[in-house]
Short mmCIF file of C-alpha atoms in Angstrom, two decimals:
data_model
loop_
_atom_site.label_atom_id
_atom_site.label_comp_id
_atom_site.label_asym_id
_atom_site.label_seq_id
_atom_site.Cartn_x
_atom_site.Cartn_y
_atom_site.Cartn_z
CA UNK A 1 115.91 69.26 53.39
CA UNK A 2 117.17 69.60 56.79
CA UNK A 3 115.94 68.78 60.43
CA UNK A 4 117.28 69.36 64.10
CA UNK A 5 114.88 67.77 66.73
CA UNK A 6 115.62 68.42 70.03
CA UNK A 7 116.91 65.10 72.16
CA UNK A 8 112.94 65.48 73.88
CA UNK A 9 111.05 65.38 70.75
CA UNK A 10 113.45 62.66 69.23
CA UNK A 11 112.79 60.63 72.70
CA UNK A 12 108.85 61.28 71.47
CA UNK A 13 109.01 60.43 68.19
CA UNK A 14 110.53 57.15 69.12
CA UNK A 15 108.24 56.30 71.41
CA UNK A 16 105.80 56.65 68.72
CA UNK A 17 107.11 54.61 66.53
CA UNK A 18 108.17 51.97 68.96
CA UNK A 19 104.36 51.28 70.08
CA UNK A 20 104.07 50.46 66.94
CA UNK A 21 101.67 54.25 65.80
CA UNK A 22 103.55 55.56 63.39
CA UNK A 23 106.24 53.27 61.10
CA UNK A 24 108.17 55.42 60.63
CA UNK A 25 110.35 59.56 61.21
CA UNK A 26 108.59 60.91 58.06
CA UNK A 27 105.27 59.34 59.05
CA UNK A 28 105.74 61.02 62.66
CA UNK A 29 106.90 65.20 60.53
CA UNK A 30 103.86 64.65 58.20
CA UNK A 31 100.94 63.95 60.73
CA UNK A 32 102.66 66.51 62.80
CA UNK A 33 102.58 68.83 59.51
CA UNK A 34 99.20 68.14 58.97
CA UNK A 35 97.99 68.96 62.15
CA UNK A 36 100.31 72.20 62.38
CA UNK A 37 97.93 73.10 59.53
CA UNK A 38 95.50 72.39 60.31
CA UNK A 39 95.80 74.47 64.09
CA UNK A 40 96.22 77.47 61.47
CA UNK A 41 92.88 77.17 59.94
CA UNK A 42 91.23 76.64 62.80
CA UNK A 43 93.12 79.79 64.67
CA UNK A 44 91.65 81.36 61.16
CA UNK A 45 88.50 80.57 61.43
CA UNK A 46 88.56 81.47 64.99
CA UNK A 47 90.13 84.79 64.25
CA UNK A 48 87.12 85.98 61.63
CA UNK A 49 84.94 84.71 64.17
CA UNK A 50 86.13 87.27 66.84
CA UNK A 51 86.15 89.76 64.16
CA UNK A 52 82.36 89.72 63.05
CA UNK A 53 81.58 89.10 67.53
CA UNK A 54 83.65 92.85 67.72
CA UNK A 55 81.52 93.89 64.81
CA UNK A 56 78.29 93.00 66.06
CA UNK A 57 77.60 90.24 63.79
CA UNK A 58 76.54 87.52 65.91
CA UNK A 59 72.88 85.11 66.98
CA UNK A 60 71.81 85.26 70.16
CA UNK A 61 71.43 81.37 71.70
CA UNK A 62 67.68 81.22 70.74
CA UNK A 63 68.51 81.83 67.13
CA UNK A 64 71.26 79.84 66.93
CA UNK A 65 69.01 76.58 68.55
CA UNK A 66 65.34 77.36 66.15
CA UNK A 67 67.84 77.06 63.52
CA UNK A 68 69.25 73.46 64.51
CA UNK A 69 66.17 72.43 65.43
CA UNK A 70 64.31 73.41 62.05
CA UNK A 71 67.99 71.69 60.02
CA UNK A 72 67.53 68.40 62.58
CA UNK A 73 63.70 68.54 61.76
CA UNK A 74 64.44 68.45 57.80
CA UNK A 75 67.69 65.80 58.46
CA UNK A 76 64.59 63.75 60.08
CA UNK A 77 62.21 63.45 57.36
CA UNK A 78 65.57 63.00 54.48
CA UNK A 79 65.72 59.91 56.85
CA UNK A 80 62.49 58.73 56.40
#
C-alpha cells in the first residue's frame, strides 16, 4: 500500500518518532488508524443515542442517579 502524506503531517510523524513516543512511521500510522476506528465507533454510538432521544427513549436525571447510586451501593458491598 502506498500512502502520500502532506509535509505538515510528515513533520508531526517525524516529531513523534524523534521524541521517542513511537519507534517508526508504521507505529504512528497504526495508532492513527486505531484512533480513527475508535472515533467511528463512538460516532455510531452517539448516533444511536441521538435516535433514542428523538424517539423520547431517555431517562430523566433523577432516574439515572438512582440507578448509579444503586450500582455504587452494590459495588461497595461486593468489595467487602
